[in-house]
Coordinates of C-alpha atoms and ligand atoms in Angstrom, one line a residue:
M1 CA -7.4 11.1 -21.7
K2 CA -4.6 8.5 -21.4
V3 CA -2.7 8.5 -18.1
L4 CA 0.5 6.6 -17.4
V5 CA 0.9 5.5 -13.8
I6 CA 4.5 4.9 -12.6
N7 CA 5.7 3.3 -9.4
A8 CA 9.5 3.7 -9.3
G9 CA 11.7 1.8 -6.9
S10 CA 15.5 2.0 -6.6
S11 CA 16.0 -0.8 -9.1
S12 CA 12.5 -1.4 -10.5
L13 CA 9.8 0.5 -12.2
K14 CA 6.2 -0.6 -12.5
Y15 CA 3.8 1.0 -14.9
Q16 CA 0.1 0.9 -16.0
L17 CA -1.4 2.8 -18.9
Y18 CA -5.0 3.9 -18.4
D19 CA -7.6 5.1 -20.9
M20 CA -9.5 7.3 -18.5
T21 CA -12.6 7.6 -20.7
D22 CA -13.7 4.2 -19.3
E23 CA -10.9 3.6 -16.8
T24 CA -9.6 0.6 -18.7
V25 CA -6.0 -0.6 -18.5
L26 CA -4.4 -0.6 -21.9
A27 CA -1.1 -2.1 -20.8
K28 CA 1.0 -2.7 -17.8
G29 CA 4.4 -4.0 -17.0
L30 CA 7.6 -3.9 -14.9
V31 CA 11.2 -3.1 -15.4
E32 CA 13.4 -5.0 -13.0
R33 CA 17.2 -5.0 -12.2
I34 CA 17.7 -1.4 -13.3
G35 CA 21.4 -0.5 -12.9
M36 CA 22.4 -4.2 -12.8
D37 CA 23.5 -6.3 -15.8
S38 CA 20.7 -7.9 -17.7
S39 CA 17.7 -5.8 -16.8
I40 CA 14.3 -7.3 -17.5
L41 CA 11.3 -5.6 -19.1
T42 CA 8.0 -7.4 -18.9
H43 CA 5.3 -5.8 -20.9
K44 CA 1.6 -6.9 -20.9
P45 CA -0.7 -5.2 -23.4
T46 CA -4.3 -6.0 -22.5
G47 CA -5.7 -8.8 -24.6
K48 CA -2.3 -9.6 -26.1
E49 CA 0.6 -11.9 -25.2
E50 CA 3.0 -10.8 -22.5
V51 CA 6.6 -10.0 -23.8
T52 CA 9.8 -10.1 -21.9
E53 CA 13.0 -8.4 -23.0
V54 CA 16.4 -8.6 -21.4
S55 CA 18.8 -5.7 -22.0
E56 CA 21.1 -3.3 -20.2
I57 CA 19.1 -0.5 -18.5
L58 CA 21.4 1.5 -16.3
E59 CA 19.0 4.1 -15.0
H60 CA 15.3 5.2 -14.9
T61 CA 15.5 7.5 -17.9
T62 CA 16.4 4.6 -20.1
A63 CA 13.8 2.4 -18.4
I64 CA 11.0 4.8 -19.3
R65 CA 12.3 5.2 -22.8
K66 CA 12.1 1.4 -23.2
V67 CA 8.6 1.4 -21.8
L68 CA 7.5 4.1 -24.2
E69 CA 9.0 2.1 -27.1
K70 CA 7.0 -1.0 -26.0
L71 CA 3.8 1.1 -25.6
T72 CA 4.2 2.4 -29.2
D73 CA 5.7 -0.8 -30.7
K74 CA 3.9 -2.1 -33.9
E75 CA 3.6 -5.6 -32.5
H76 CA 3.2 -5.2 -28.8
G77 CA 2.1 -1.6 -28.5
V78 CA -1.3 0.0 -27.7
L79 CA -0.6 3.6 -28.8
S80 CA 0.2 5.1 -32.2
S81 CA 2.3 7.8 -30.6
V82 CA 3.8 8.8 -27.2
D83 CA 1.9 12.1 -27.7
E84 CA -1.3 10.2 -26.7
I85 CA -0.1 10.1 -23.1
Q86 CA -1.5 13.3 -21.7
A87 CA -0.4 13.0 -18.0
V88 CA 1.8 10.9 -15.8
G89 CA 0.9 9.9 -12.2
H90 CA 3.7 8.9 -9.8
R91 CA 3.5 7.0 -6.5
V92 CA 5.5 8.6 -3.8
V93 CA 5.9 7.0 -0.4
H94 CA 6.4 10.0 1.9
G95 CA 4.7 13.3 1.7
G96 CA 5.5 14.3 5.2
E97 CA 3.2 17.0 6.7
T98 CA 3.3 19.1 3.5
F99 CA 1.2 17.0 1.2
K100 CA -2.4 16.4 2.2
G101 CA -3.4 15.2 -1.2
S102 CA -1.9 14.5 -4.6
A103 CA -0.1 17.4 -6.3
L104 CA 0.9 18.7 -9.7
V105 CA 4.7 18.4 -10.0
T106 CA 6.5 21.8 -10.0
P107 CA 10.1 22.6 -9.1
E108 CA 8.9 23.5 -5.6
V109 CA 7.1 20.1 -5.2
K110 CA 10.2 18.3 -6.3
A111 CA 12.3 20.3 -3.8
E112 CA 9.9 19.4 -1.0
I113 CA 10.0 15.7 -1.9
R114 CA 13.8 15.9 -1.7
R115 CA 13.6 17.6 1.6
L116 CA 11.6 14.6 2.8
F117 CA 14.4 12.1 1.8
D118 CA 15.3 11.8 5.5
L119 CA 11.9 10.3 6.4
A120 CA 12.0 7.8 3.5
P121 CA 15.6 7.3 2.5
L122 CA 14.9 4.2 0.5
H123 CA 11.7 5.2 -1.2
N124 CA 11.6 8.9 -2.0
P125 CA 14.8 9.1 -4.0
P126 CA 13.7 6.6 -6.7
A127 CA 10.4 8.6 -7.0
I128 CA 12.3 11.7 -7.9
M129 CA 14.3 9.6 -10.4
G130 CA 11.0 8.4 -11.9
I131 CA 9.7 12.0 -12.2
N132 CA 12.9 13.2 -13.8
A133 CA 12.8 10.3 -16.2
A134 CA 9.3 11.1 -17.2
E135 CA 10.1 14.8 -17.7
V136 CA 13.0 13.9 -20.0
N137 CA 11.1 11.4 -22.1
M138 CA 7.8 13.3 -22.3
P139 CA 8.6 17.0 -22.3
G140 CA 5.6 19.2 -21.7
V141 CA 3.4 16.4 -20.3
P142 CA 2.2 17.2 -16.8
N143 CA 3.3 15.0 -13.9
V144 CA 1.3 14.4 -10.7
V145 CA 2.5 12.9 -7.5
A146 CA 0.3 10.8 -5.2
F147 CA 1.6 10.1 -1.6
D148 CA 1.1 7.0 0.5
T149 CA 0.9 9.3 3.6
A150 CA -1.5 11.9 2.3
F151 CA -4.8 10.3 3.2
H152 CA -3.7 10.0 6.9
Q153 CA -3.0 13.8 7.2
T154 CA -6.5 14.2 8.7
M155 CA -5.4 12.4 11.9
E156 CA -5.6 14.6 15.0
E157 CA -2.6 15.7 17.0
K158 CA -3.6 13.4 19.9
V159 CA -3.5 10.5 17.5
Y160 CA -0.3 11.3 15.5
L161 CA 2.0 12.4 18.3
Y162 CA 4.1 9.9 20.2
P163 CA 4.3 10.5 24.0
I164 CA 8.0 11.3 23.8
P165 CA 9.8 14.7 24.3
K166 CA 8.0 17.1 22.1
V167 CA 11.3 18.7 21.0
L168 CA 11.8 15.5 18.8
Y169 CA 8.6 16.4 16.9
K170 CA 9.6 20.0 16.6
K171 CA 13.2 19.3 15.4
H172 CA 12.7 16.1 13.4
R173 CA 9.0 15.8 12.7
I174 CA 8.9 12.5 14.5
R175 CA 5.2 11.5 14.5
R176 CA 2.8 8.9 13.0
Y177 CA 2.4 9.3 9.3
G178 CA 1.0 6.0 8.2
A179 CA 1.2 4.4 4.8
H180 CA -0.9 2.5 2.2
G181 CA -3.1 5.7 2.2
T182 CA -4.0 5.4 -1.5
S183 CA -5.3 1.9 -0.9
H184 CA -7.2 2.7 2.4
Q185 CA -8.8 5.7 0.7
Y186 CA -9.7 3.7 -2.4
V187 CA -11.3 0.7 -0.7
S188 CA -13.2 2.9 1.8
R189 CA -14.8 4.8 -1.1
V190 CA -15.6 1.6 -3.0
A191 CA -17.1 0.1 0.2
A192 CA -19.5 3.1 0.6
E193 CA -20.4 2.9 -3.1
F194 CA -21.0 -0.9 -2.9
L195 CA -23.3 -0.4 0.1
N196 CA -24.9 2.5 -1.6
R197 CA -24.5 4.6 1.6
P198 CA -22.9 8.1 2.1
I199 CA -19.4 7.6 3.3
E200 CA -19.9 10.6 5.6
E201 CA -22.2 8.3 7.7
L202 CA -19.9 5.3 7.9
K203 CA -17.3 4.0 10.4
I204 CA -15.1 1.8 8.4
I205 CA -12.0 -0.3 9.4
T206 CA -9.9 -1.0 6.3
C207 CA -7.5 -3.9 6.7
H208 CA -4.8 -3.7 4.0
I209 CA -3.0 -7.0 4.7
G210 CA -0.4 -8.0 2.1
N211 CA 3.3 -8.4 2.5
G212 CA 3.2 -5.1 4.4
A213 CA 0.1 -4.6 6.4
S214 CA -1.8 -1.8 8.0
L215 CA -5.2 -1.0 9.4
T216 CA -7.0 2.3 9.2
A217 CA -10.0 3.7 11.0
V218 CA -12.0 5.7 8.4
K219 CA -14.7 7.8 10.0
G220 CA -16.9 10.0 7.7
G221 CA -14.5 9.3 4.8
V222 CA -11.3 10.5 6.5
S223 CA -8.5 8.6 8.2
V224 CA -8.7 9.1 12.0
D225 CA -6.1 6.5 12.9
T226 CA -3.8 4.1 11.2
S227 CA -1.4 1.4 12.5
M228 CA 1.8 2.3 10.6
G229 CA 3.8 5.1 12.2
L230 CA 6.9 7.1 11.5
T231 CA 7.8 4.3 9.1
P232 CA 6.0 1.2 7.8
L233 CA 7.4 -0.9 10.7
E234 CA 4.8 -0.1 13.4
G235 CA 1.5 -1.9 13.9
L236 CA 0.5 -5.3 12.7
M237 CA 2.7 -8.4 12.4
M238 CA 3.7 -8.7 8.7
G239 CA 5.5 -11.0 6.4
T240 CA 9.0 -10.0 7.5
R241 CA 8.3 -7.0 9.7
S242 CA 7.8 -7.2 13.5
G243 CA 5.1 -4.6 13.9
D244 CA 4.5 -3.4 17.5
L245 CA 7.0 -4.2 20.2
D246 CA 8.5 -2.6 23.3
P247 CA 11.1 -0.1 22.0
T248 CA 13.4 -1.4 24.7
V249 CA 13.8 -4.6 22.8
V250 CA 15.8 -2.5 20.2
T251 CA 18.4 -1.1 22.7
F252 CA 18.5 -4.4 24.6
V253 CA 19.2 -6.5 21.5
M254 CA 21.7 -3.9 20.2
N255 CA 23.6 -4.1 23.5
K256 CA 23.5 -7.9 24.0
E257 CA 24.1 -8.9 20.4
E258 CA 26.4 -6.0 19.6
L259 CA 24.3 -5.0 16.6
S260 CA 24.6 -1.8 14.6
I261 CA 21.7 0.5 13.7
S262 CA 21.5 -1.0 10.2
E263 CA 21.7 -4.5 11.5
V264 CA 18.9 -4.0 14.0
N265 CA 16.8 -2.2 11.3
S266 CA 17.4 -5.2 9.0
M267 CA 16.4 -7.6 11.8
L268 CA 13.1 -5.8 12.4
N269 CA 12.2 -5.1 8.8
K270 CA 13.5 -8.2 6.9
H271 CA 13.9 -11.0 9.4
S272 CA 10.9 -10.7 11.7
G273 CA 7.2 -11.2 11.4
L274 CA 5.8 -14.5 10.0
L275 CA 9.2 -15.4 8.7
A276 CA 10.8 -15.2 12.1
I277 CA 8.1 -17.1 14.0
S278 CA 7.6 -19.8 11.4
G279 CA 11.3 -20.1 10.6
S280 CA 10.3 -21.1 7.1
S281 CA 8.4 -18.4 5.1
S282 CA 7.0 -14.9 5.0
D283 CA 4.2 -16.0 2.7
M284 CA 0.7 -16.5 4.2
R285 CA 0.1 -19.4 1.8
D286 CA 3.0 -21.4 3.2
I287 CA 2.0 -20.5 6.8
T288 CA -1.6 -21.6 6.2
D289 CA -0.4 -24.9 4.6
G290 CA 1.9 -25.5 7.6
W291 CA -0.9 -24.7 10.1
E292 CA -3.3 -27.1 8.3
A293 CA -0.5 -29.8 8.4
G294 CA -0.2 -29.3 12.1
K295 CA 3.3 -27.9 12.0
P296 CA 3.9 -26.1 15.4
N297 CA 6.0 -23.1 14.2
E298 CA 3.6 -22.2 11.3
T299 CA 0.6 -22.7 13.7
L300 CA 2.2 -20.2 16.2
A301 CA 2.9 -17.7 13.4
F302 CA -0.7 -18.0 12.1
E303 CA -2.1 -17.6 15.6
M304 CA 0.0 -14.6 16.5
Y305 CA -0.8 -12.9 13.1
E306 CA -4.5 -13.3 13.5
Y307 CA -4.5 -12.3 17.2
R308 CA -2.6 -9.1 16.5
L309 CA -4.9 -8.3 13.6
R310 CA -8.0 -8.8 15.8
K311 CA -6.6 -6.7 18.6
Y312 CA -6.2 -3.8 16.2
I313 CA -9.7 -4.2 14.8
G314 CA -11.0 -4.0 18.4
A315 CA -8.9 -0.9 19.1
Y316 CA -10.2 0.9 16.1
A317 CA -13.8 0.0 16.9
A318 CA -13.1 1.6 20.3
A319 CA -11.4 4.6 18.6
M320 CA -14.5 5.3 16.5
N321 CA -17.0 4.2 19.2
G322 CA -18.3 1.5 16.9
V323 CA -17.8 0.1 13.4
D324 CA -20.2 -0.3 10.5
V325 CA -18.0 -1.9 7.9
I326 CA -14.8 -4.0 8.0
V327 CA -13.0 -4.2 4.6
F328 CA -10.3 -6.9 3.8
T329 CA -7.9 -6.0 1.0
A330 CA -4.4 -6.7 -0.5
G331 CA -2.7 -10.1 -1.0
V332 CA -3.8 -11.8 2.3
G333 CA -7.0 -9.8 2.8
E334 CA -8.3 -10.6 -0.7
N335 CA -7.2 -14.2 -1.0
S336 CA -7.0 -15.8 2.4
A337 CA -10.5 -17.1 3.4
I338 CA -9.0 -18.7 6.5
V339 CA -7.4 -15.5 7.9
R340 CA -10.8 -13.7 7.4
E341 CA -12.7 -16.6 9.0
K342 CA -10.5 -16.9 12.0
T343 CA -10.4 -13.1 12.6
C344 CA -14.2 -12.7 12.3
E345 CA -14.8 -15.7 14.5
N346 CA -13.6 -13.8 17.5
L347 CA -15.4 -10.5 16.7
S348 CA -18.8 -11.8 17.6
Y349 CA -19.0 -9.4 20.5
L350 CA -19.2 -6.6 17.9
G351 CA -22.1 -8.4 16.3
V352 CA -19.9 -9.7 13.4
E353 CA -21.4 -12.7 11.7
L354 CA -19.5 -14.2 8.7
D355 CA -21.2 -16.2 6.0
K356 CA -18.6 -19.0 5.7
E357 CA -19.8 -20.1 2.2
L358 CA -19.7 -16.5 0.8
N359 CA -16.3 -16.1 2.4
K360 CA -14.9 -19.0 0.3
V361 CA -16.1 -17.6 -3.0
R362 CA -13.3 -16.3 -5.2
S363 CA -13.8 -13.2 -7.4
G364 CA -12.0 -10.2 -8.4
E365 CA -14.9 -8.0 -7.6
P366 CA -16.0 -6.2 -4.4
R367 CA -18.3 -8.5 -2.4
R368 CA -20.1 -9.0 0.9
I369 CA -19.1 -12.0 3.1
S370 CA -21.2 -11.2 6.2
T371 CA -24.7 -12.7 6.8
P372 CA -27.8 -10.4 6.6
N373 CA -28.0 -10.6 10.4
S374 CA -24.5 -9.3 10.9
K375 CA -24.4 -5.9 12.7
V376 CA -21.2 -5.1 10.8
E377 CA -20.8 -5.4 7.0
I378 CA -17.8 -7.5 6.2
L379 CA -16.5 -6.8 2.6
V380 CA -13.7 -8.1 0.5
I381 CA -12.6 -5.3 -1.9
P382 CA -9.7 -5.7 -4.3
T383 CA -7.4 -2.7 -3.9
N384 CA -6.4 -0.7 -6.9
E385 CA -3.8 2.0 -6.0
E386 CA -2.9 2.6 -9.6
L387 CA -6.5 3.5 -10.6
M388 CA -6.7 5.8 -7.6
I389 CA -3.5 7.5 -8.7
A390 CA -4.8 7.7 -12.3
R391 CA -8.0 9.3 -11.1
D392 CA -6.2 11.9 -9.0
T393 CA -3.9 12.6 -11.9
L394 CA -6.8 13.2 -14.3
Q395 CA -8.6 15.5 -11.8
I396 CA -5.5 17.6 -10.9
V397 CA -4.4 18.0 -14.5
Q398 CA -8.0 19.0 -15.6
E399 CA -8.2 21.5 -12.7
S400 CA -4.8 23.0 -13.5
K401 CA -5.9 23.9 -17.1
Ligands
AMP1 P1 0.7 -7.9 -1.5 O1 1.8 -7.3 -0.8 O2 -0.6 -7.2 -1.4 O3 1.0 -8.1 -3.0 O4 0.4 -9.3 -0.9 C1 1.4 -10.4 -1.1 C2 1.1 -11.4 -0.1 O5 -0.2 -11.9 -0.2 C3 2.0 -12.7 -0.3 O6 3.2 -12.6 0.3 C4 1.1 -13.7 0.4 O7 1.5 -13.8 1.8 C5 -0.3 -13.2 0.4 N1 -1.1 -14.1 -0.5 C6 -1.3 -14.0 -1.8 N2 -2.2 -15.0 -2.2 C7 -2.6 -15.6 -1.1 C8 -3.5 -16.7 -0.9 N3 -4.1 -17.3 -1.9 N4 -3.6 -17.1 0.4 C9 -3.0 -16.5 1.4 N5 -2.1 -15.5 1.2 C10 -1.9 -15.0 0.0

């Protein structure tokens, strides 16, 4: 079965086409600047040259039509006909409390995603545009939605509730939802497979640290706690997001600096984190370069980032009464040997022992970077949210037949 995975943003659309017989990627690409003049389609068929095309793409329906044209193009295509695509999987950011797993798209499912617009005003509307566009371009082909929040729906009430008036939960569903669920689920499963141990027996801390960053405590294969909250702002220090802070900072700053709600939101989401402390960059590569060169602002940014990450690992080891495996994944987690080294250096009280040489090896495969003596297995596992969505899509479509 061939499955197309779509990740639709407000002005962008990423895609990957899978052949699920062997889980290979046949082609992938990206449409950028949808709705602006000169939209850009970048298409990469596996084993062939990447092609870029600039044209006017005003909305997502046209974007998907152009993608399908490329997928079936004589020169750059990988399919003889669009009919070869048997299912489409969509990434959706917020599934609220309704979606505890991926779901087949029905009119009711779409209505529910729309009802959740309030909780993800920037992210859920484009997902609906992506679904509609797929339905128009591929009539009769089943669509499946995979939610970033779904994996965390196993958290207990004592974990997901905030200690604020309960009426706010009852009226507005204010609670911890978490994010990056597809990634946390994927890497925790791969970790168990890699170690050849049943996931039901393992206490795993998954560190998804990229531009956005979150940690999850995975016990027995389910999420028992995660660092992102109502929105992806809570938790770790990130590229441009603050992560945890005293909520009073918000009201205090709004008052003193006469900021509006959108201005303070923008400050915390786009102008904080590594960028704010370094004053130069949100990219961990630049921060590490600055730290190595002895620049004080980059050094402080690096130290704060590592300290906050380590505190969360300690918290989740406490939450699970121990930890068997720590997984590093996403842009920083997969690529930054120095972030992994510095974090693990101060986890010796847990029995963590990093093999510094193994830690420096680069590979796109899951690998162990702890010593044989380490009481905790330290793994680097490349995340693959698209593959996870494609697997869910295949399973749900097959079960629905
Ligand atoms: P992601 O959001 O998972 O795509 O991660 C993107 C982030 O990963 C970038 O903003 C960088 O901060 C970080 N990153 C990528 N490559 C490296 C690297 N070699 N060393 C350190 N950080 C990296």
